[in-house]
Short mmCIF file of C-alpha atoms in Angstrom, two decimals:
data_model
loop_
_atom_site.label_atom_id
_atom_site.label_comp_id
_atom_site.label_asym_id
_atom_site.label_seq_id
_atom_site.Cartn_x
_atom_site.Cartn_y
_atom_site.Cartn_z
CA MET A 1359 125.47 91.52 116.25
CA LYS A 1360 124.09 89.15 118.18
CA SER A 1361 120.77 87.36 117.43
CA PRO A 1362 119.08 85.78 120.26
CA LEU A 1363 116.61 82.97 119.93
CA LEU A 1364 113.36 83.40 121.51
CA LEU A 1365 111.18 80.23 121.64
CA LEU A 1366 107.31 80.36 122.44
CA THR A 1367 106.00 78.22 125.40
CA GLY A 1368 102.84 76.17 125.39
CA ALA A 1369 101.52 78.69 127.88
CA SER A 1370 101.75 81.71 125.57
CA LEU A 1371 100.26 79.68 122.70
CA ALA A 1372 97.14 78.66 125.04
CA ALA A 1373 96.72 82.31 126.28
CA LEU A 1374 96.37 83.63 122.85
CA LEU A 1375 94.41 80.88 121.04
CA PRO A 1376 90.44 81.03 121.05
CA PRO A 1377 88.64 78.04 122.63
CA SER A 1378 88.03 76.69 119.05
CA ALA A 1379 91.49 76.90 117.76
CA SER A 1380 93.89 74.03 118.03
CA ALA A 1381 96.61 74.31 120.82
CA ALA A 1382 98.81 71.98 119.16
CA PRO A 1383 99.65 73.26 115.69
CA ALA A 1384 101.65 70.86 113.27
CA LEU A 1385 104.72 73.40 113.20
CA LYS A 1386 106.95 74.70 116.04
CA TRP A 1387 108.63 78.15 115.80
CA GLU A 1388 111.84 79.77 116.62
CA THR A 1389 111.82 83.56 116.54
CA GLN A 1390 115.00 85.13 115.70
CA GLN A 1391 115.28 89.06 116.30
CA LEU A 1392 118.09 90.41 114.04
CA THR A 1393 117.91 93.78 115.99
CA ALA A 1394 115.74 95.98 118.10
CA ASP A 1395 116.33 99.23 116.31
CA PHE A 1396 113.46 100.73 114.27
CA TYR A 1397 114.95 101.35 110.75
CA ALA A 1398 111.98 100.51 108.73
CA GLU A 1399 108.39 99.11 108.42
CA GLY A 1400 109.18 96.03 106.57
CA ALA A 1401 111.91 93.84 105.62
CA GLY A 1402 113.08 91.63 102.49
CA VAL A 1403 114.98 88.78 101.32
CA GLY A 1404 117.84 88.22 98.58
CA ASP A 1405 121.23 86.82 97.90
CA PHE A 1406 123.30 90.08 98.37
CA ASN A 1407 126.97 88.64 98.60
CA LYS A 1408 126.17 86.00 96.03
CA ASP A 1409 127.26 82.84 98.16
CA GLY A 1410 123.94 81.14 97.26
CA VAL A 1411 122.54 81.83 100.61
CA LYS A 1412 119.54 84.10 101.37
CA ASP A 1413 120.16 87.28 103.38
CA VAL A 1414 117.71 89.68 104.92
CA VAL A 1415 117.64 93.67 104.35
CA TYR A 1416 116.11 95.73 107.05
CA GLY A 1417 116.27 99.43 106.18
CA PRO A 1418 119.86 100.56 106.04
CA VAL A 1419 121.54 97.01 106.74
CA TRP A 1420 121.31 93.85 105.33
CA PHE A 1421 122.05 90.28 107.62
CA ALA A 1422 124.07 87.59 105.99
CA GLY A 1423 122.57 84.12 106.06
CA PRO A 1424 122.26 81.34 107.20
CA SER A 1425 123.07 82.55 110.53
CA LEU A 1426 122.00 86.44 110.09
CA LYS A 1427 124.13 87.59 112.89
CA ASP A 1428 126.57 89.52 110.94
CA SER A 1429 125.29 93.07 109.70
CA HIS A 1430 126.30 95.03 106.89
CA THR A 1431 125.34 98.53 105.90
CA ILE A 1432 123.69 99.82 102.54
CA TYR A 1433 123.24 103.45 103.38
CA PRO A 1434 124.04 105.45 106.63
CA ALA A 1435 121.84 103.99 109.50
CA GLU A 1436 119.32 106.42 111.00
CA LYS A 1437 117.07 105.18 113.83
CA PHE A 1438 113.71 106.42 113.97
CA GLU A 1439 111.47 107.02 116.93
CA PRO A 1440 108.72 104.35 117.33
CA ARG A 1441 105.85 107.02 117.92
CA GLY A 1442 106.95 108.42 114.10
CA TYR A 1443 107.31 106.56 110.95
CA SER A 1444 110.54 105.29 108.88
CA LYS A 1445 111.07 106.39 105.35
CA ASN A 1446 111.36 102.59 104.45
CA PHE A 1447 108.07 101.04 104.30
CA THR A 1448 108.65 97.72 102.00
CA ALA A 1449 111.70 96.15 100.75
CA PHE A 1450 112.66 93.56 98.35
CA GLY A 1451 115.70 91.76 96.89
CA VAL A 1452 115.83 91.89 93.15
CA ASP A 1453 118.52 91.88 90.62
CA LEU A 1454 117.15 94.86 88.86
CA ASN A 1455 120.29 95.54 86.42
CA ALA A 1456 120.76 91.92 85.32
CA ASP A 1457 124.29 92.01 86.55
CA GLY A 1458 123.75 88.46 88.46
CA TRP A 1459 123.63 90.50 91.88
CA ASP A 1460 120.61 91.10 93.96
CA ASP A 1461 119.76 94.78 94.48
CA VAL A 1462 117.70 96.31 97.07
CA LEU A 1463 114.06 97.68 95.78
CA VAL A 1464 112.40 100.13 98.27
CA LEU A 1465 108.85 101.47 98.48
CA GLY A 1466 109.18 104.57 100.67
CA PHE A 1467 106.86 106.41 102.62
CA PRO A 1468 103.57 106.93 100.87
CA GLY A 1469 103.35 109.54 98.24
CA ASP A 1470 106.99 109.57 98.50
CA GLU A 1471 109.59 108.08 96.12
CA SER A 1472 110.52 104.47 95.54
CA TYR A 1473 113.80 103.86 95.00
CA TRP A 1474 116.66 101.30 94.61
CA PHE A 1475 120.08 100.49 95.91
CA GLU A 1476 122.68 99.10 93.08
CA ASN A 1477 124.74 96.24 94.66
CA PRO A 1478 128.46 97.08 94.67
CA LYS A 1479 129.32 93.42 94.24
CA GLY A 1480 131.22 93.59 97.39
CA GLN A 1481 133.17 96.76 96.15
CA GLY A 1482 132.43 100.50 97.30
CA ASP A 1483 129.03 102.12 98.13
CA TRP A 1484 125.55 100.80 97.33
CA LYS A 1485 124.16 103.37 94.57
CA ARG A 1486 120.78 104.80 94.95
CA HIS A 1487 118.57 105.28 92.03
CA THR A 1488 114.82 106.42 91.72
CA ALA A 1489 112.21 104.63 90.37
CA LEU A 1490 108.99 106.24 90.77
CA LYS A 1491 108.78 110.00 92.26
CA ILE A 1492 105.63 109.22 93.85
CA THR A 1493 104.17 105.86 95.15
CA ASP A 1494 100.84 106.20 96.50
CA ASN A 1495 98.75 103.94 98.65
CA GLU A 1496 99.91 102.23 101.72
CA SER A 1497 100.19 98.56 100.61
CA PRO A 1498 101.81 98.78 97.02
CA LEU A 1499 103.02 95.56 95.65
CA TRP A 1500 105.97 94.21 93.76
CA THR A 1501 104.26 91.42 91.66
CA ASP A 1502 103.71 90.15 88.05
CA LEU A 1503 100.47 92.00 87.03
CA THR A 1504 101.33 92.23 83.45
CA GLY A 1505 101.79 88.55 83.00
CA ASP A 1506 105.12 89.20 80.98
CA GLY A 1507 107.21 87.18 83.88
CA LYS A 1508 108.60 90.31 85.13
CA PRO A 1509 107.19 91.93 88.73
CA GLU A 1510 105.96 95.71 88.49
CA ILE A 1511 105.35 98.39 91.17
CA VAL A 1512 101.51 98.30 91.55
CA CYS A 1513 100.26 101.45 93.29
CA SER A 1514 98.59 104.78 92.55
CA GLN A 1515 99.59 108.14 91.56
CA GLY A 1516 97.43 111.32 91.50
CA GLY A 1517 94.25 109.25 92.11
CA LEU A 1518 94.96 106.91 89.44
CA PHE A 1519 95.57 102.87 89.83
CA GLY A 1520 98.34 101.62 87.85
CA TYR A 1521 101.81 99.98 87.75
CA ALA A 1522 105.45 100.75 86.55
CA SER A 1523 108.12 98.64 85.48
CA PRO A 1524 111.72 99.68 84.76
CA GLY A 1525 112.79 100.16 81.01
CA GLU A 1526 116.11 99.24 79.36
CA ASP A 1527 118.07 101.27 81.76
CA PRO A 1528 116.40 100.66 85.37
CA THR A 1529 118.59 103.51 86.54
CA GLN A 1530 116.26 106.18 84.89
CA LEU A 1531 112.73 106.90 86.00
CA TRP A 1532 110.41 104.20 85.71
CA PRO A 1533 107.16 105.08 83.40
CA PHE A 1534 103.82 104.79 85.21
CA THR A 1535 100.78 103.26 83.39
CA ALA A 1536 97.30 103.98 84.59
CA ILE A 1537 94.55 101.73 84.39
CA SER A 1538 91.74 103.48 85.91
CA GLY A 1539 90.40 107.00 86.27
CA ASN A 1540 90.56 109.15 89.34
CA ALA A 1541 89.52 106.58 91.67
CA ALA A 1542 92.50 105.32 93.56
CA GLY A 1543 92.25 108.09 96.65
CA GLY A 1544 95.14 109.59 98.33
CA ARG A 1545 98.76 108.74 99.32
CA PHE A 1546 97.38 107.11 102.42
CA THR A 1547 94.56 104.92 101.03
CA HIS A 1548 94.56 101.45 102.16
CA GLY A 1549 93.89 97.98 100.55
CA LEU A 1550 95.49 96.67 97.50
CA GLY A 1551 95.99 93.39 95.69
CA VAL A 1552 96.43 91.44 92.57
CA GLY A 1553 95.03 88.22 91.54
CA ASP A 1554 93.23 86.56 88.68
CA VAL A 1555 89.55 87.08 89.88
CA ASN A 1556 87.33 86.03 86.91
CA GLY A 1557 89.43 82.84 86.02
CA ASP A 1558 90.49 84.44 82.60
CA LYS A 1559 94.54 83.83 83.53
CA LYS A 1560 94.99 87.53 83.29
CA MET A 1561 95.82 89.43 87.03
CA ASP A 1562 93.22 91.78 88.02
CA ILE A 1563 93.75 94.59 90.80
CA LEU A 1564 91.74 94.57 93.92
CA GLU A 1565 91.03 97.48 96.03
CA LYS A 1566 88.67 98.48 98.69
CA ASN A 1567 86.03 99.50 96.65
CA GLY A 1568 85.87 96.47 94.17
CA TRP A 1569 88.27 95.00 91.67
CA TRP A 1570 89.73 96.16 88.07
CA GLU A 1571 89.30 93.84 85.47
CA GLN A 1572 92.46 93.28 82.92
CA PRO A 1573 91.10 93.43 79.68
CA ALA A 1574 92.21 91.10 76.93
CA ASN A 1575 94.30 93.84 75.38
CA PRO A 1576 95.49 96.42 77.54
CA ARG A 1577 97.26 98.33 74.87
CA THR A 1578 93.80 99.28 73.49
CA GLN A 1579 91.56 99.39 76.30
CA THR A 1580 93.60 101.61 78.59
CA VAL A 1581 91.01 101.87 81.06
CA TRP A 1582 90.34 98.54 82.75
CA THR A 1583 86.84 97.50 83.66
CA PHE A 1584 85.74 98.50 87.31
CA HIS A 1585 83.40 96.03 89.24
CA ALA A 1586 82.18 97.51 92.72
CA VAL A 1587 82.28 95.28 95.88
CA PRO A 1588 82.44 96.82 99.21
CA PHE A 1589 85.42 94.58 100.29
CA ALA A 1590 86.49 96.99 103.05
CA GLU A 1591 85.05 100.39 103.82
CA ASN A 1592 87.98 101.89 105.36
CA GLY A 1593 90.57 99.67 103.75
CA GLY A 1594 93.01 96.94 105.12
CA ALA A 1595 96.30 95.93 103.93
CA HIS A 1596 97.09 93.32 101.18
CA MET A 1597 94.23 91.66 99.32
CA PHE A 1598 94.28 88.23 97.82
CA ALA A 1599 92.16 86.14 95.12
CA TYR A 1600 92.48 82.57 95.89
CA ASP A 1601 90.06 79.39 95.75
CA PHE A 1602 89.90 79.37 99.44
CA ASP A 1603 87.01 77.16 99.48
CA GLY A 1604 88.11 74.79 96.83
CA ASP A 1605 85.08 75.10 94.45
CA GLY A 1606 87.20 76.16 91.32
CA ASP A 1607 86.75 80.09 91.50
CA ASN A 1608 88.98 82.53 92.96
CA ASP A 1609 87.57 84.37 96.60
CA VAL A 1610 88.82 87.30 98.20
CA PHE A 1611 90.57 87.80 101.39
CA THR A 1612 91.05 91.33 102.92
CA SER A 1613 91.63 92.94 106.47
CA LEU A 1614 88.90 95.33 106.99
CA ASN A 1615 90.58 98.30 108.57
CA ALA A 1616 94.52 98.70 108.99
CA HIS A 1617 94.13 100.86 112.01
CA ALA A 1618 91.24 98.82 113.86
CA TYR A 1619 89.95 95.28 113.76
CA GLY A 1620 88.47 93.04 111.02
CA LEU A 1621 89.17 90.17 108.82
CA ALA A 1622 86.94 88.64 106.22
CA TRP A 1623 86.89 86.50 103.01
CA TRP A 1624 84.44 87.03 99.92
CA GLU A 1625 83.15 83.81 98.30
CA GLN A 1626 82.78 84.17 94.78
CA THR A 1627 79.25 83.10 93.68
CA LYS A 1628 76.77 84.08 90.99
CA GLY A 1629 74.32 86.72 91.44
CA ALA A 1630 70.74 86.57 90.25
CA ASP A 1631 71.80 87.57 86.85
CA GLY A 1632 74.18 85.19 86.47
CA GLN A 1633 77.06 87.53 86.75
CA LEU A 1634 80.25 87.02 88.99
CA ALA A 1635 79.36 88.17 92.81
CA PHE A 1636 80.64 87.90 96.40
CA THR A 1637 79.24 87.03 99.50
CA LYS A 1638 80.94 88.24 102.81
CA HIS A 1639 82.13 85.72 105.49
CA GLU A 1640 83.33 87.85 108.33
CA LEU A 1641 86.14 86.13 110.24
CA MET A 1642 87.20 88.67 112.64
CA PRO A 1643 84.45 91.63 113.35
CA ASN A 1644 85.50 95.16 112.94
CA ASP A 1645 84.69 96.01 116.49
CA GLY A 1646 87.11 93.67 118.21
CA LYS A 1647 84.45 92.79 120.70
CA THR A 1648 81.90 90.51 119.07
CA ALA A 1649 82.31 86.68 119.17
CA SER A 1650 85.01 85.65 116.60
CA LYS A 1651 85.98 83.01 114.39
CA VAL A 1652 89.82 83.96 114.76
CA PRO A 1653 91.40 85.95 117.63
CA ALA A 1654 90.67 89.46 117.92
CA PHE A 1655 93.57 91.75 117.48
CA SER A 1656 93.80 95.48 115.85
CA GLN A 1657 96.04 97.25 113.15
CA ILE A 1658 96.19 94.37 110.42
CA HIS A 1659 98.33 96.34 108.22
CA ALA A 1660 99.98 93.56 106.28
CA ILE A 1661 99.03 90.06 104.94
CA ASP A 1662 100.73 87.45 102.98
CA MET A 1663 100.11 83.93 101.73
CA ALA A 1664 102.04 81.04 101.00
CA ASP A 1665 101.92 77.09 101.74
CA ILE A 1666 102.95 77.14 105.27
CA ASN A 1667 102.58 73.46 106.18
CA GLY A 1668 103.46 71.80 102.81
CA ASP A 1669 99.60 70.66 102.16
CA GLY A 1670 99.52 72.07 98.69
CA ILE A 1671 97.44 75.01 99.85
CA ARG A 1672 98.28 78.34 100.61
CA ASP A 1673 97.71 79.80 103.75
CA ILE A 1674 97.43 83.17 105.27
CA VAL A 1675 100.20 85.02 107.51
CA THR A 1676 99.19 88.25 109.27
CA GLY A 1677 99.25 90.06 112.83
CA LYS A 1678 99.21 93.38 114.44
CA ARG A 1679 101.44 96.26 113.53
CA TYR A 1680 102.46 97.44 116.82
CA TRP A 1681 102.02 101.30 117.03
CA ALA A 1682 100.47 101.92 113.61
CA HIS A 1683 99.23 105.17 115.08
CA ALA A 1684 101.15 105.58 118.15
CA PRO A 1685 99.72 106.70 121.67
CA ALA A 1686 100.97 110.19 122.96
CA PRO A 1687 103.69 110.27 125.56
CA ASP A 1688 101.08 110.44 128.19
CA GLY A 1689 99.42 107.22 126.92
CA SER A 1690 96.24 108.86 125.21
CA GLY A 1691 95.33 108.57 121.73
CA GLY A 1692 96.27 106.03 118.88
CA ASP A 1693 94.64 103.23 117.50
CA PRO A 1694 92.18 100.74 119.11
CA GLY A 1695 94.06 98.12 121.03
CA VAL A 1696 97.36 100.08 120.45
CA ASN A 1697 99.17 98.81 123.35
CA ASP A 1698 97.80 95.13 123.02
CA PRO A 1699 100.67 92.44 122.33
CA ALA A 1700 101.92 92.41 118.92
CA VAL A 1701 100.96 89.08 117.81
CA LEU A 1702 101.69 87.29 114.46
CA TYR A 1703 99.50 84.36 113.25
CA TRP A 1704 99.30 81.95 110.29
CA TYR A 1705 95.91 80.81 109.51
CA GLU A 1706 95.60 77.23 108.17
CA VAL A 1707 93.37 77.38 105.18
CA LYS A 1708 91.10 74.34 104.86
CA PRO A 1709 88.93 74.35 101.71
CA GLY A 1710 85.24 73.15 101.88
CA GLY A 1711 84.79 72.17 98.16
CA THR A 1712 81.27 72.70 96.76
CA SER A 1713 79.62 73.31 100.12
CA GLY A 1714 80.97 76.80 99.95
CA ALA A 1715 82.75 76.60 103.27
CA ALA A 1716 86.14 77.56 104.20
CA GLU A 1717 87.93 77.26 107.45
CA PHE A 1718 90.89 79.32 108.76
CA ILE A 1719 92.44 77.70 111.74
CA PRO A 1720 94.67 80.53 113.60
CA HIS A 1721 97.80 79.36 115.19
CA LEU A 1722 100.07 81.78 116.87
CA ILE A 1723 103.91 82.39 115.81
CA ASP A 1724 104.87 85.00 118.21
CA SER A 1725 103.32 87.34 120.54
CA ASN A 1726 106.24 89.90 120.45
CA SER A 1727 107.10 91.20 116.90
CA GLY A 1728 103.40 91.42 114.85
CA VAL A 1729 103.76 92.73 111.39
CA GLY A 1730 105.03 96.23 109.91
CA THR A 1731 103.45 97.42 106.50
CA GLN A 1732 105.00 94.51 104.91
CA VAL A 1733 105.26 90.69 106.19
CA LEU A 1734 107.13 88.35 103.90
CA ILE A 1735 106.90 84.55 103.82
CA ALA A 1736 110.14 83.38 102.17
CA SER A 1737 112.57 80.19 101.87
CA MET A 1738 115.76 81.01 103.42
CA ASP A 1739 117.38 77.81 103.08
CA ALA A 1740 116.73 74.10 102.41
CA ARG A 1741 114.24 74.11 105.53
CA ARG A 1742 110.97 72.14 104.28
CA THR A 1743 108.89 75.02 105.42
CA PRO A 1744 108.97 78.90 104.69
CA SER A 1745 110.13 81.56 107.13
CA ILE A 1746 108.39 84.59 107.88
CA ILE A 1747 110.42 88.06 107.78
CA VAL A 1748 109.21 91.11 109.73
CA GLY A 1749 110.53 94.40 110.01
CA ASN A 1750 108.73 96.77 112.01
CA LYS A 1751 109.04 99.55 115.06
CA LYS A 1752 110.29 96.32 117.68
CA GLY A 1753 112.93 96.10 114.98
CA ALA A 1754 113.63 92.94 112.55
CA PHE A 1755 112.69 89.41 113.29
CA VAL A 1756 113.03 85.89 111.15
CA HIS A 1757 110.49 83.32 112.34
CA HIS A 1758 111.67 79.74 111.40
CA ALA A 1759 109.34 76.76 111.19
CA SER A 1760 109.92 73.33 111.88
CA PRO A 1761 108.02 70.19 111.93
CA ALA A 1762 106.44 69.77 115.55
CA THR A 1763 107.52 66.39 117.40
CA PRO A 1764 104.73 64.12 118.35
#
């Protein structure tokens, strides 16, 4: 399978950057499209042939690194109509059965199963196992919530926030542990994150209405304490707790509406009672029209964080999910800005120390890939900078960064 290289031009950068943004970022990007077929809403990374090189998995196929040109089938390929949806929303490469070979974990359509494919070690078919029968929320996570060094699926079920991890036999159903009462909403609820909000070295759960504090002993306090903060009325995508302003406590970053516009970070402060509080700093308004500190684009349905430029500070990667709600064949309907370019940006984070300021400097990566319900930052090889992996209705892409020449 051919993988054409597409290079951004200076003109395309200038056209999509606001006047206040730098038109000459310190990195240059090459965009490699692996396929134009719509198989999944996200893509993951793992070493599936155990050659020591990272590969990319996108729905039913995985692409062998480092060239990512040769594709291999995991299960019978089904192409989906871009006006509809796939059955595969998020994917991760992880060795679930501890046999030394990366398997593929899939968090499927909201409200449906999460499942994983057992790596056949180059021999035979990939066997499918069900992990969870129900995985609610449109931004479920695969991350270490409990602090045991092993990731869990963080999601909701039946209105309850919680998590699930494999038992001794990962081929059996994974038990779901609820941490809340009936507060999580339905299967299509937006906005979810994990991070240490209060600095106690324990991971908390972030959601659009606030955060759930992990207790000192989750075994004795099974319902976590809820702290109400109106982070995003409609709910966006993946949420993060991180010290963006550099003052020693963790702030919160979120998109405001996964199917419209809006980005914001919430500065952690102290209320009049001395308790933890948050102050909202809007980067992109939710109407997509008001003057904005970052470029305005809609359908911000996936976010990831990592140190992109090697300065030791984690940066933001996000973009437009093309046709999150697609228009009708006659062009009517769909989300606001539905047919705008499928842009992908990285936001260089510049902390402001005790002044409380934090700057998010936008740099365009690509204008014809965007994000899906997942966008992943990963180190694919020995490159000095990470790559960004995207799977969505336009296909699968890997965006490779390298230092810009003076």
